[in-house]
Coordinates of C-alpha atoms in Angstrom, one line a residue:
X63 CA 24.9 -18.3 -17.5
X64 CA 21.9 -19.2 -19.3
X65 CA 20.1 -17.8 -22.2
X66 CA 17.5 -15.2 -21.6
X67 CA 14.2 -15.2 -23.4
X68 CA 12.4 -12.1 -24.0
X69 CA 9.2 -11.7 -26.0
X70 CA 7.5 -8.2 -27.3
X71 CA 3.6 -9.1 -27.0
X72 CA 2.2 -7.0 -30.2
X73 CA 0.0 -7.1 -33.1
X74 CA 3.1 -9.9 -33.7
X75 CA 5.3 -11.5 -31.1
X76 CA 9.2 -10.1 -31.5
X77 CA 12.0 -12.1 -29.3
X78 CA 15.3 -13.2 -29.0
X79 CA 17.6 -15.6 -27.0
X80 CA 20.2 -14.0 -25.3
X81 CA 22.9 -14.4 -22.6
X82 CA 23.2 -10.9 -20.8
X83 CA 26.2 -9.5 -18.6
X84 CA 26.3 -5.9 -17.5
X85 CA 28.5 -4.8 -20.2
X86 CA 27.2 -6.8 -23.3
X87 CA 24.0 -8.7 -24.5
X88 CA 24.9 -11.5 -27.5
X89 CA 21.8 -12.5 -29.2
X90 CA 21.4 -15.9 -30.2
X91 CA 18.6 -16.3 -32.2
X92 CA 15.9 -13.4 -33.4
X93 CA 12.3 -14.6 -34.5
X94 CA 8.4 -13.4 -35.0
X95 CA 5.7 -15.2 -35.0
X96 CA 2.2 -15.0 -35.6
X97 CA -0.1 -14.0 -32.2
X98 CA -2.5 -16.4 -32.7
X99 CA -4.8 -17.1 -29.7
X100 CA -8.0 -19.6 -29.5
X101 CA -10.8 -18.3 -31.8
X102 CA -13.9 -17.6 -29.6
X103 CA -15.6 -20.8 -31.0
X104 CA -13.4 -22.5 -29.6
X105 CA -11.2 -23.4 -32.6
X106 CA -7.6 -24.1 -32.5
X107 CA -5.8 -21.7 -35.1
X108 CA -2.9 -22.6 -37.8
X109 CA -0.1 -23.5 -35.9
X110 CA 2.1 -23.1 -39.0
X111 CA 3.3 -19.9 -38.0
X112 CA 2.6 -19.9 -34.2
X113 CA 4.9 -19.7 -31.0
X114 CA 5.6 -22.9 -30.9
X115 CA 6.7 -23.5 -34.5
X116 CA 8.5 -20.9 -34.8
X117 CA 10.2 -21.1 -31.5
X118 CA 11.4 -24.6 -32.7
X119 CA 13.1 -23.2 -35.9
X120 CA 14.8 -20.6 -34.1
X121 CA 16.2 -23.4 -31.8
X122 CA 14.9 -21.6 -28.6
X123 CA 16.0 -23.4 -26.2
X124 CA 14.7 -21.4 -22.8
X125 CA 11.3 -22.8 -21.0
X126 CA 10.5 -19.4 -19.2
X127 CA 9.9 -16.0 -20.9
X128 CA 9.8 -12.4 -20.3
X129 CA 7.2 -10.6 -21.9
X130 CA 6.5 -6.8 -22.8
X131 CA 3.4 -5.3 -23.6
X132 CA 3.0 -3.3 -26.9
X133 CA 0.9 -0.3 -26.2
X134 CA -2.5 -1.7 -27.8
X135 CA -2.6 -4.0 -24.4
X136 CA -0.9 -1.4 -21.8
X137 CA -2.3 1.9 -20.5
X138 CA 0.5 4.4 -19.2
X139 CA -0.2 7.5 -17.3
X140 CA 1.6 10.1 -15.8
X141 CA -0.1 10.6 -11.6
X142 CA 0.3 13.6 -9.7
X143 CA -0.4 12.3 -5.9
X144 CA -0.1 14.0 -2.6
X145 CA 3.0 12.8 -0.6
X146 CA 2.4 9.9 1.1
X147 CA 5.2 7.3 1.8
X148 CA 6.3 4.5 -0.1
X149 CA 4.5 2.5 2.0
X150 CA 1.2 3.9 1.3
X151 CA 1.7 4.1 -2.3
X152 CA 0.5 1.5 -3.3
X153 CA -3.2 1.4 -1.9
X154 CA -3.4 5.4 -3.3
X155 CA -1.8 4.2 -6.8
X156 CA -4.6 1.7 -7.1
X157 CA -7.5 3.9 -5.8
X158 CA -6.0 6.2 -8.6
X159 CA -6.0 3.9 -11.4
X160 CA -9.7 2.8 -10.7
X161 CA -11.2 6.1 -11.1
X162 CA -9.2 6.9 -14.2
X163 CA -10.2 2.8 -16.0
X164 CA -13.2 2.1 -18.2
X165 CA -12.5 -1.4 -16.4
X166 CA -13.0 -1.6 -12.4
X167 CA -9.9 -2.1 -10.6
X168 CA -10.8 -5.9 -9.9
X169 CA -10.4 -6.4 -13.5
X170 CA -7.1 -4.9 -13.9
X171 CA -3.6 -5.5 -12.4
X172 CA -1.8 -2.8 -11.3
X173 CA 2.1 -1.5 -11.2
X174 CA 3.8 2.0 -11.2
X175 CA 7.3 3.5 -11.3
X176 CA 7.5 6.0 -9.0
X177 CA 9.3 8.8 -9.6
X178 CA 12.5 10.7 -7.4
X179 CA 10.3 13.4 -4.8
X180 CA 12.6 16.1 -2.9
X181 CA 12.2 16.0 0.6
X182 CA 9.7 19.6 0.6
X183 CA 7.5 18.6 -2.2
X184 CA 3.6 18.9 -1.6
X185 CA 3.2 16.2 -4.1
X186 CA 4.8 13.4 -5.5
X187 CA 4.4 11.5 -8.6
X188 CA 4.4 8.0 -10.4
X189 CA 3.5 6.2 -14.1
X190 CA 1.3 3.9 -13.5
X191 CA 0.6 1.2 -16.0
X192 CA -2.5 -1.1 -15.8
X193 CA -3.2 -3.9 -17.9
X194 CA -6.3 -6.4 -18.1
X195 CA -6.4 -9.6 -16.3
X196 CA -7.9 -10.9 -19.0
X197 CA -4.9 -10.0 -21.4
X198 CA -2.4 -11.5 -18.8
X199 CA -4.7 -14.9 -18.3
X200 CA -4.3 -15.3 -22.3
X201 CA -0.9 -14.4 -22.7
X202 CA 0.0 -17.2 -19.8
X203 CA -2.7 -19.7 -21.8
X204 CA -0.6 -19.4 -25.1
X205 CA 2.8 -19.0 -23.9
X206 CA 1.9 -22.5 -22.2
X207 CA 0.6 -23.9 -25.5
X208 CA 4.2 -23.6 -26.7
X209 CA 5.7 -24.7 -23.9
X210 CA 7.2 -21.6 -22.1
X211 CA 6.4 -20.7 -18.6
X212 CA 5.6 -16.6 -17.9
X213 CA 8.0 -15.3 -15.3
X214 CA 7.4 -11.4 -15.6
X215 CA 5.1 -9.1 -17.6
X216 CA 6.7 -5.3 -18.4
X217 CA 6.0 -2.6 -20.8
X218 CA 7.6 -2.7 -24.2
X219 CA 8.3 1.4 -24.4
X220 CA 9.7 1.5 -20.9
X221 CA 12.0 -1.7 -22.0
X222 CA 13.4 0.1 -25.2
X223 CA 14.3 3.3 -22.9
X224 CA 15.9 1.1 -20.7
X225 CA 18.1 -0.1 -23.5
X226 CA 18.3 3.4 -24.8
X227 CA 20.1 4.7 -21.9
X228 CA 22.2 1.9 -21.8
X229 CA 23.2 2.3 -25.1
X230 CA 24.0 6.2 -25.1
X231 CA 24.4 6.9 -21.7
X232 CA 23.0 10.7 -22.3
X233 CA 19.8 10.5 -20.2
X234 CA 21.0 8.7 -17.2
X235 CA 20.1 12.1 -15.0
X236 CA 19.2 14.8 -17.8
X237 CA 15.5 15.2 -19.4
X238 CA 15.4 13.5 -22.9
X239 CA 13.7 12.0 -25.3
X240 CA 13.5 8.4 -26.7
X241 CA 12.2 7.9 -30.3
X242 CA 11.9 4.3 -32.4
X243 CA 10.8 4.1 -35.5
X244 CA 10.0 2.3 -38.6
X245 CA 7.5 2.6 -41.4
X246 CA 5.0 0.5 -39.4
X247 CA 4.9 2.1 -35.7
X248 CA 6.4 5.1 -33.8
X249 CA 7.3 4.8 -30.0
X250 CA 8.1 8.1 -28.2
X251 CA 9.5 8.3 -24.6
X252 CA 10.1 11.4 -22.4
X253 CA 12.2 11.4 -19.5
X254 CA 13.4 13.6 -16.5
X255 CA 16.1 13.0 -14.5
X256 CA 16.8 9.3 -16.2
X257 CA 13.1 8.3 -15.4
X258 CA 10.4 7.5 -17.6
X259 CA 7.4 10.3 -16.8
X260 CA 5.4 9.8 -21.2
X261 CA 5.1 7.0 -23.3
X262 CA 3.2 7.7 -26.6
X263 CA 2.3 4.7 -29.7
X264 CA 1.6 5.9 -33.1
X265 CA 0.8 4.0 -36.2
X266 CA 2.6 4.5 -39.8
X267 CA 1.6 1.8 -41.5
X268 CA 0.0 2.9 -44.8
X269 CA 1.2 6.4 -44.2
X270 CA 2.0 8.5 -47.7
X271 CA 4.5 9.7 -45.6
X272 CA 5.0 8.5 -42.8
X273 CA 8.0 10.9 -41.5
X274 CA 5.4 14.0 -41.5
X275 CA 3.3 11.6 -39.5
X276 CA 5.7 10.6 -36.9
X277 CA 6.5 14.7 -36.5
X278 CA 3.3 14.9 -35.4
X279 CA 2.5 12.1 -33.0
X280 CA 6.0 13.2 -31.6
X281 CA 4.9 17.1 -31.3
X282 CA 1.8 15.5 -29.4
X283 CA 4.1 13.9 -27.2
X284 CA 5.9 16.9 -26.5
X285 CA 2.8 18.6 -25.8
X286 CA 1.4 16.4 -23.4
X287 CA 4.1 16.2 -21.5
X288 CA 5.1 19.9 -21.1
X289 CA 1.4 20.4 -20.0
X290 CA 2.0 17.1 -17.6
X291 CA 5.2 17.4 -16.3
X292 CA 7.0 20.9 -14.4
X293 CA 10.8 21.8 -14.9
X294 CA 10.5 19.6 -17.9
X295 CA 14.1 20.9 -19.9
X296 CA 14.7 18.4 -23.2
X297 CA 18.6 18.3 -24.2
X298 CA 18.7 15.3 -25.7
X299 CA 17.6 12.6 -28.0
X300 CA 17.8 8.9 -28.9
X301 CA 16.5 8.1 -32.3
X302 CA 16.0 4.0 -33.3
X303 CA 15.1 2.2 -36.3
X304 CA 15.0 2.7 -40.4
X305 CA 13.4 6.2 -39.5
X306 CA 16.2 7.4 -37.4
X307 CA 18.0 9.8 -39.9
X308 CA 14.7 11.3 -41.2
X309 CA 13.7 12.3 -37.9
X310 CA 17.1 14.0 -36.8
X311 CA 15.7 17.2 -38.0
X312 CA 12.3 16.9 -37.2
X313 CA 13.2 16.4 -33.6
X314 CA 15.5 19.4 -33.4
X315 CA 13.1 21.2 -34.7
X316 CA 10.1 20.1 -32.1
X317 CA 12.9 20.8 -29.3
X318 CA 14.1 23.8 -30.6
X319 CA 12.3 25.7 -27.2
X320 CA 15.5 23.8 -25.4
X321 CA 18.2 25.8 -23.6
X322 CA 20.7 25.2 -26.1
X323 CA 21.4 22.9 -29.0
X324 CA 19.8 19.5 -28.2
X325 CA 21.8 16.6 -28.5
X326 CA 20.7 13.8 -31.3
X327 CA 21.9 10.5 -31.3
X328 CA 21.1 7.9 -34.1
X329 CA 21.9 4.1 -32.6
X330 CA 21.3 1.6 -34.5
X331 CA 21.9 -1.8 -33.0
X332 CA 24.0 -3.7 -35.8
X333 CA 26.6 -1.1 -35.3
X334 CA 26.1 -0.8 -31.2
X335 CA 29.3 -2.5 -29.0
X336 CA 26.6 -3.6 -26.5
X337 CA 24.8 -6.0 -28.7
X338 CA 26.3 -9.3 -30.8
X339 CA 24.1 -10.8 -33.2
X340 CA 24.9 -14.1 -33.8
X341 CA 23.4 -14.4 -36.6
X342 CA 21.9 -10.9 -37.7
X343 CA 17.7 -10.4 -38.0
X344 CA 16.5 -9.5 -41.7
X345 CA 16.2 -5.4 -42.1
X346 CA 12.5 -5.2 -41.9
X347 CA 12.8 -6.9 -38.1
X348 CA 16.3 -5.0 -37.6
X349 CA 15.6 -1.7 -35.6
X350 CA 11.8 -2.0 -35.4
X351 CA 10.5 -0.8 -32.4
X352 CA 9.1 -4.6 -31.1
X353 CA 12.9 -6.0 -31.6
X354 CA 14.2 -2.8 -29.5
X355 CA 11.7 -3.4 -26.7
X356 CA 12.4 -7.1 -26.7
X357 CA 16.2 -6.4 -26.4
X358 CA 15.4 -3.7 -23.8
X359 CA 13.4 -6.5 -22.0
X360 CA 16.4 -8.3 -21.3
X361 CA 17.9 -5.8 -19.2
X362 CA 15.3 -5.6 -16.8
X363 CA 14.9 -9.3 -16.7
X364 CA 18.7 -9.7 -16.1
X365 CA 18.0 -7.5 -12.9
X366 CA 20.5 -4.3 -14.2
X367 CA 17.1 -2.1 -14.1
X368 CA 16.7 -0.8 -10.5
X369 CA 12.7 0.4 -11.1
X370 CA 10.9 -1.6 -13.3
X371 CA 7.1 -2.6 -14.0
X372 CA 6.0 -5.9 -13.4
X373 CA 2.8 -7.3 -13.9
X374 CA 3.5 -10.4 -12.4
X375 CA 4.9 -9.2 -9.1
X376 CA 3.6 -5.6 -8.9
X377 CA 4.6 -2.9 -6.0
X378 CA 2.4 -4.3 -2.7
X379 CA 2.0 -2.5 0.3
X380 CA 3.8 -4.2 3.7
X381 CA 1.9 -6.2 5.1
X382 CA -0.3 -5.4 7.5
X383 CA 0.2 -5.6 11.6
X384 CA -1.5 -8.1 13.3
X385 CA -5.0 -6.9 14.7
X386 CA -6.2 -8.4 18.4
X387 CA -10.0 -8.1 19.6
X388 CA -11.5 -6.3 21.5
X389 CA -12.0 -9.5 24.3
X390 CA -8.3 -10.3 24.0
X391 CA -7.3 -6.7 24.4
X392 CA -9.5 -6.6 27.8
X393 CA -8.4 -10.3 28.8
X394 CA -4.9 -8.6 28.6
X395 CA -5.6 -5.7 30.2
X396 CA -8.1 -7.7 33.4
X397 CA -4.5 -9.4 33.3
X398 CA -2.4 -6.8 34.2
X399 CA -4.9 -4.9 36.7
X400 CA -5.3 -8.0 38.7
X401 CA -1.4 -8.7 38.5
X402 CA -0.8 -5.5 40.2
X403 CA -3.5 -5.4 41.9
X404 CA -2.0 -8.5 44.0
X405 CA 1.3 -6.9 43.6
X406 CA -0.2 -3.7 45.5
X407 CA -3.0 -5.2 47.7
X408 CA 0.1 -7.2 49.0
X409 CA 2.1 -4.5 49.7
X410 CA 0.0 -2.6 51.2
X411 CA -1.8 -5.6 53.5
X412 CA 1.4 -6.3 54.6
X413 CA 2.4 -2.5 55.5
X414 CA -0.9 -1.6 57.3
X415 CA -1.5 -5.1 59.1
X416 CA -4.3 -6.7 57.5
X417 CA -2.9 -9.8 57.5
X418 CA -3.7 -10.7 60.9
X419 CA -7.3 -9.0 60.4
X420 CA -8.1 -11.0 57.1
X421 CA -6.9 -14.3 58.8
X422 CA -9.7 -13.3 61.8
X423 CA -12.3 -12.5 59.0
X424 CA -11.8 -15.6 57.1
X425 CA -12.1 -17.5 60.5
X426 CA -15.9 -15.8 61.3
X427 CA -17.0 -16.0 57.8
X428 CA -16.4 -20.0 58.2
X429 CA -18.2 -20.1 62.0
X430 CA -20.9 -17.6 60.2
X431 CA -21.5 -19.4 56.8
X432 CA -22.1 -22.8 59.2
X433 CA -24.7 -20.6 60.9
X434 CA -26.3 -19.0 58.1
X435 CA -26.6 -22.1 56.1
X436 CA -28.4 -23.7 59.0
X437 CA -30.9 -20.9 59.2
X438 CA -34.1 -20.2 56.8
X439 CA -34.2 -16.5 57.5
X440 CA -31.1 -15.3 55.5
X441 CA -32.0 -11.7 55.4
X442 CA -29.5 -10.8 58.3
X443 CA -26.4 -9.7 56.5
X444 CA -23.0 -11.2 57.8
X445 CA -20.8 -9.2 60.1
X446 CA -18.1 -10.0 57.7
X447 CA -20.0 -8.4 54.8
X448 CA -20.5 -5.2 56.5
X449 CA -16.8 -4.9 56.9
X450 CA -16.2 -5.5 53.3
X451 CA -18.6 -3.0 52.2
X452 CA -17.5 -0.7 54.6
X453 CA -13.8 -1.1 52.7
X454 CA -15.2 -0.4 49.4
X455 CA -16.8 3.0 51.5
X456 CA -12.9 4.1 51.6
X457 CA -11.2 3.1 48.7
X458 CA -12.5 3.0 44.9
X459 CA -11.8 -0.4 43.6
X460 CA -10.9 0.4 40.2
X461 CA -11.1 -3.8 39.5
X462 CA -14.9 -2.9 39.9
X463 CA -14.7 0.0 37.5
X464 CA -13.0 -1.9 34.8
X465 CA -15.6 -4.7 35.3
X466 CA -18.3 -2.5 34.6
X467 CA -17.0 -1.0 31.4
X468 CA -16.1 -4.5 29.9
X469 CA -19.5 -4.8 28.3
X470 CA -19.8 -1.1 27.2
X471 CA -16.2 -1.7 25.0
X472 CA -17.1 -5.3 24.0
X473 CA -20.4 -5.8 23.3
X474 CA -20.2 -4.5 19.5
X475 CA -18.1 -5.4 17.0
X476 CA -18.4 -2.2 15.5
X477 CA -15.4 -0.5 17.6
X478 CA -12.3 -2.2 17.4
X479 CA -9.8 -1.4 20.2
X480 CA -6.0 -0.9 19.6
X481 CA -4.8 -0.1 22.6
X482 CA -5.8 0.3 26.7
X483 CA -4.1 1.7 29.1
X484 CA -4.4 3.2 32.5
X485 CA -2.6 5.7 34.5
X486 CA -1.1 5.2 37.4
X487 CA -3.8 7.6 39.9
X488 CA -6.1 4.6 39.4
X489 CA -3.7 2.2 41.9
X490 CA -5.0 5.3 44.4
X491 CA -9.0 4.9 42.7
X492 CA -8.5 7.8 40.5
X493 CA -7.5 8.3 37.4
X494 CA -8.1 7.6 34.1
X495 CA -8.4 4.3 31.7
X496 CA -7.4 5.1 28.1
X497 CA -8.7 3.9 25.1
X498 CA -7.4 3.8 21.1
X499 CA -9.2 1.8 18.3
X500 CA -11.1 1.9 14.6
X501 CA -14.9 2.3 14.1
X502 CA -16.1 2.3 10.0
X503 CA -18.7 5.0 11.5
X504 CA -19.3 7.7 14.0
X505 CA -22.0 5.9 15.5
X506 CA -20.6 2.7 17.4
X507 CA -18.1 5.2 18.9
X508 CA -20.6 7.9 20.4
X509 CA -23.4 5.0 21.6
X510 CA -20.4 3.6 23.4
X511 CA -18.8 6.8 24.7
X512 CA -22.9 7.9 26.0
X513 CA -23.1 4.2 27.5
X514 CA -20.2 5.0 29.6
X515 CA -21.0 8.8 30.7
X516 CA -24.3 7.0 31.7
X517 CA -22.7 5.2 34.7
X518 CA -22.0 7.4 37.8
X519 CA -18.7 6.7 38.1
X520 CA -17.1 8.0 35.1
X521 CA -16.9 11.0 33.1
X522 CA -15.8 10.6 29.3
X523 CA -13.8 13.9 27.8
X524 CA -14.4 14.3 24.0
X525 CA -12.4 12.6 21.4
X526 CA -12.2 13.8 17.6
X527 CA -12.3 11.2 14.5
X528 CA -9.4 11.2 12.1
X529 CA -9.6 9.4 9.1
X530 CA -7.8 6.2 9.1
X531 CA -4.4 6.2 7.0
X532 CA -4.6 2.1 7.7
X533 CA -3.2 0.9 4.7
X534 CA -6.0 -1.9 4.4
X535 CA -8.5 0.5 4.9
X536 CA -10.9 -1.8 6.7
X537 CA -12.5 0.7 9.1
X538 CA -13.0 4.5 8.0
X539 CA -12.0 6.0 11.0
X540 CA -9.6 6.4 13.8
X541 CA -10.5 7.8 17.6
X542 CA -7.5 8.7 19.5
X543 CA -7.3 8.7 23.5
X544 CA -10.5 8.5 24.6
X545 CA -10.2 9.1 28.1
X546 CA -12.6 7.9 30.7
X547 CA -12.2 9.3 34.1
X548 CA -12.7 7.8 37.2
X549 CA -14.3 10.2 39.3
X550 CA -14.9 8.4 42.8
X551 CA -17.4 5.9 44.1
X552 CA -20.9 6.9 43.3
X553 CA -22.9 8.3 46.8
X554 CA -24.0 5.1 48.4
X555 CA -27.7 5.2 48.7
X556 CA -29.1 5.9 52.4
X557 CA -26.2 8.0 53.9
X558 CA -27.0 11.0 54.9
X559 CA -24.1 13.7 55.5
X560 CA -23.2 15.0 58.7
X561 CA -25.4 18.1 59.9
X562 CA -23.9 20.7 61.5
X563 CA -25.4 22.2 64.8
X564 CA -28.1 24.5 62.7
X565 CA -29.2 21.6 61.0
X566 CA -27.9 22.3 58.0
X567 CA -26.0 19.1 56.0
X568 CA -22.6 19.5 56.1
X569 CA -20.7 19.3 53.0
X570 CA -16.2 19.2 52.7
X571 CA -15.3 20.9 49.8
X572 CA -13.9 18.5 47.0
X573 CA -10.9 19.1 45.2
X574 CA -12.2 18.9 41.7
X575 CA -14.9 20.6 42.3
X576 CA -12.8 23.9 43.4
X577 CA -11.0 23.4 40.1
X578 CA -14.0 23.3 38.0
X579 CA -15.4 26.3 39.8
X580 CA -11.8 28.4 39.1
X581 CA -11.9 27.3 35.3

């Protein structure tokens, strides 16, 4: 297969060429070079010992590159979240990382790893990473310079844990800790069930002695993490680089509250089965912690990491369902009212013998409209008209009904509607029309819900506002089932009720109105 190249982005650029299977990595060629960007005059810098130069004495011979960050360009954090789904990770992780940045969250790019949740947890967590845009946009500016195209952008310590594990094979489900160092920088990892939850950098260089120092930065580690992280239970340890024996008993010591004896393991990676050096990298580059993360880089990028941080392709959210309007939403629904309505109307036209009685009417409003047109007194109504109207006396005709709320739902785009349906009692001119949809404010939802019980026709029941979980987060809130009922044909002006023989009206005792009075 062909040779991987992985880069550790520092103070100095760290890589090697390497072809990687799953049970060995042989390393061609191991180089560092200068990390020289464009001065901000605008001034090219010595290319003597850049990228490029050095990358044609090493006899690199990959065009694409995968980069990890050192810490002086990444920001790691352990996140306690509540326990949304993977789904909706995402949107929360960034939310998250914005109110935790000196830098808004347009300015940063954002990835996590999230981390194993039992099913009855009331929270979950993830380590997030954020870097700058800015830092990305000149990384791909002088990678091209040289000639080498970016294909993924990871975190340096979480690449040298990878290899960590690999290598030892003692963390893979226990709580551990990962420790390189030389006499220039410390890099301490802290894991818990095989996954990544601390990452801590520290400085040596120009240390008196820079073993005390590294005691500390890793007791500060230890803290922070304790204080982060519950059920965290250390037993073992993975110690890299020229510092590796030094340390042995400086890290029992800071793990000593272990159940236990903790384990210690000292790799160094001349002496490891799983790495080849073709040609072996001068001590001070040997076992630093840039040539570890680089090494660790090409695990990930040879796909044998299953969770990994990437810049470049970063955990989205799905994507989103596809919203309709509100006027294709009520086309759809007119649709389907006037498909049954034919389906009905025929049905029952054909059951109750209308046909022949429509056929007549048709016939006299053709002899009528002949007359009528030929008049210039047109306030006589039809004979035919008084028929219809008396039709609509009997029945409701919930066609009508829906006509008349069509403005009320459409006429702001404010309220978006998700959903319409009705219930069955309308085919008899009762019932109810259901409505679902988004509003960014209470407002548009109560004018329109007041514009309706303003009609005569139709009573609206009350309808609570939940916040929208919408992953795109567009409109603020949700109402669910609004219901508008269809209370019968408002009292047709001028008709008076039957009186009985004291002269009293008459009035029939309605239905609902028993069941309002019994509630």
């Amino acid at each position: 297969m062909a040779d991987l190249l992985s880069l550790h982005w520092g103070e100095r650029i760290v890589g090697v060429e390497a072809s990687v299977t799953p049970h060995a990595i042989r390393v061609r060629a191991a180089f560092s070079a200068d990390r020289a960007s464009i001065a901000a005059d605008g001034e090219l810098p010595d290319e003597s010992n850049g990228l490029a130069a050095v990358l044609s004495g090493a006899g690199v011979s990959a065009r694409q590159a995968d980069v990890v960050l050192s810490q002086q360009d990444v920001v790691t954090r352990w996140l306690e979240l509540p326990p949304v789904s993977d789904e909706d990770l995402p949107e929360i992780v960034r939310f998250q990382a914005g109110t935790k940045s000196t830098l808004s969250v347009e300015q940063l790019i954002v990835d996590y790893l999230p981390l194993p949740v039992s099913e009855d947890a009331e929270t979950r967590s993830v380590l997030l990473a954020t870097v700058a845009k800015s830092t990305v946009a000149e990384i791909v500016r002088d990678l091209a310079a040289a000639g080498i195209e970016l294909r993924s952008l990871g975190v340096g310590s979480l690449a040298l844990s990878d290899l960590a594990k690999t290598v030892s094979g003692s963390q893979d489900e226990n709580d551990g800790l990962v420790v390189v160092a030389d006499h220039e920088q410390l890099e301490v990892t802290v894991h818990q069930g095989g996954c990544t939850v601390l990452t801590h950098s520290a400085s040596l260089s120009g240390e008196a002695d820079p073993v005390r120092t590294a005691g500390q930065a890793i007791s500060r580690a230890l803290f922070a993490a304790g204080n982060s992280v519950a059920d965290l239970n250390l037993d073992s340890a993975v110690l890299f680089g020229p510092l590796g024996e030094d340390l042995v008993d400086v890290v029992r010591g800071r793990m000593s509250g272990s159940q236990g004896d903790p384990r210690v393991d000292v790799v160094s990676l001349a002496d490891t089965p799983l790495i080849d050096f073709q040609s072996q990298p001068p001590e001070p580059l040997l076992g630093s912690p840039a040539l570890v993360a680089a090494i660790g880089g090409l695990l990930a990028a040879n796909g044998q990491v299953v969770e990994r941080v990437d810049f470049m392709d970063p955990h989205k959210p799905p994507p989103p369902e596809r919203r309709v309007s509100n006027q294709q939403m009520l086309y759809v629904a007119i649709g389907l009212v006037v498909a049954v309505a034919v389906v009905y109307g025929a049905r029952m036209v054909n059951e109750s013998g209308y046909v022949d009685k429509i056929t007549q009417l048709e016939k006299d409003v053709a002899t009528q409209r002949k007359s009528f047109f030929g008049k210039s007194d047109s306030s006589t109504k039809l004979p035919s008209t008084s028929n219809v109207n008396g039709w609509n006396k009997k029945k409701v005709q919930w066609l009508d009904q829906l006509n008349e709320l069509t403005p009320i739902l459409s006429e702001s785009g404010e309220v978006i509607l998700t959903e319409v349906n009705m219930s069955q009692e309308v085919r008899q001119g009762l019932g109810r029309i259901t409505v679902t949809g988004l509003a960014n404010d209470r407002g548009p939802v109560t004018k329109m819900t007041s514009d309706i019980r303003g009609l005569k026709n139709y009573t609206v029941r009350p309808s609570k506002l939940d916040p929208n979980k919408d992953r795109q987060a567009a409109f603020k809130f949700r109402f669910n089932k609004v219901n508008i009922l269809l209370d019968g044909k408002a009292k047709t002006p001028g008709v008076e009720k039957p009186k009985t023989e004291n002269g009293q009206a008459q009035t029939k005792a309605d239905p609902s109105s028993k069941e309002e009075a019994g509630s």
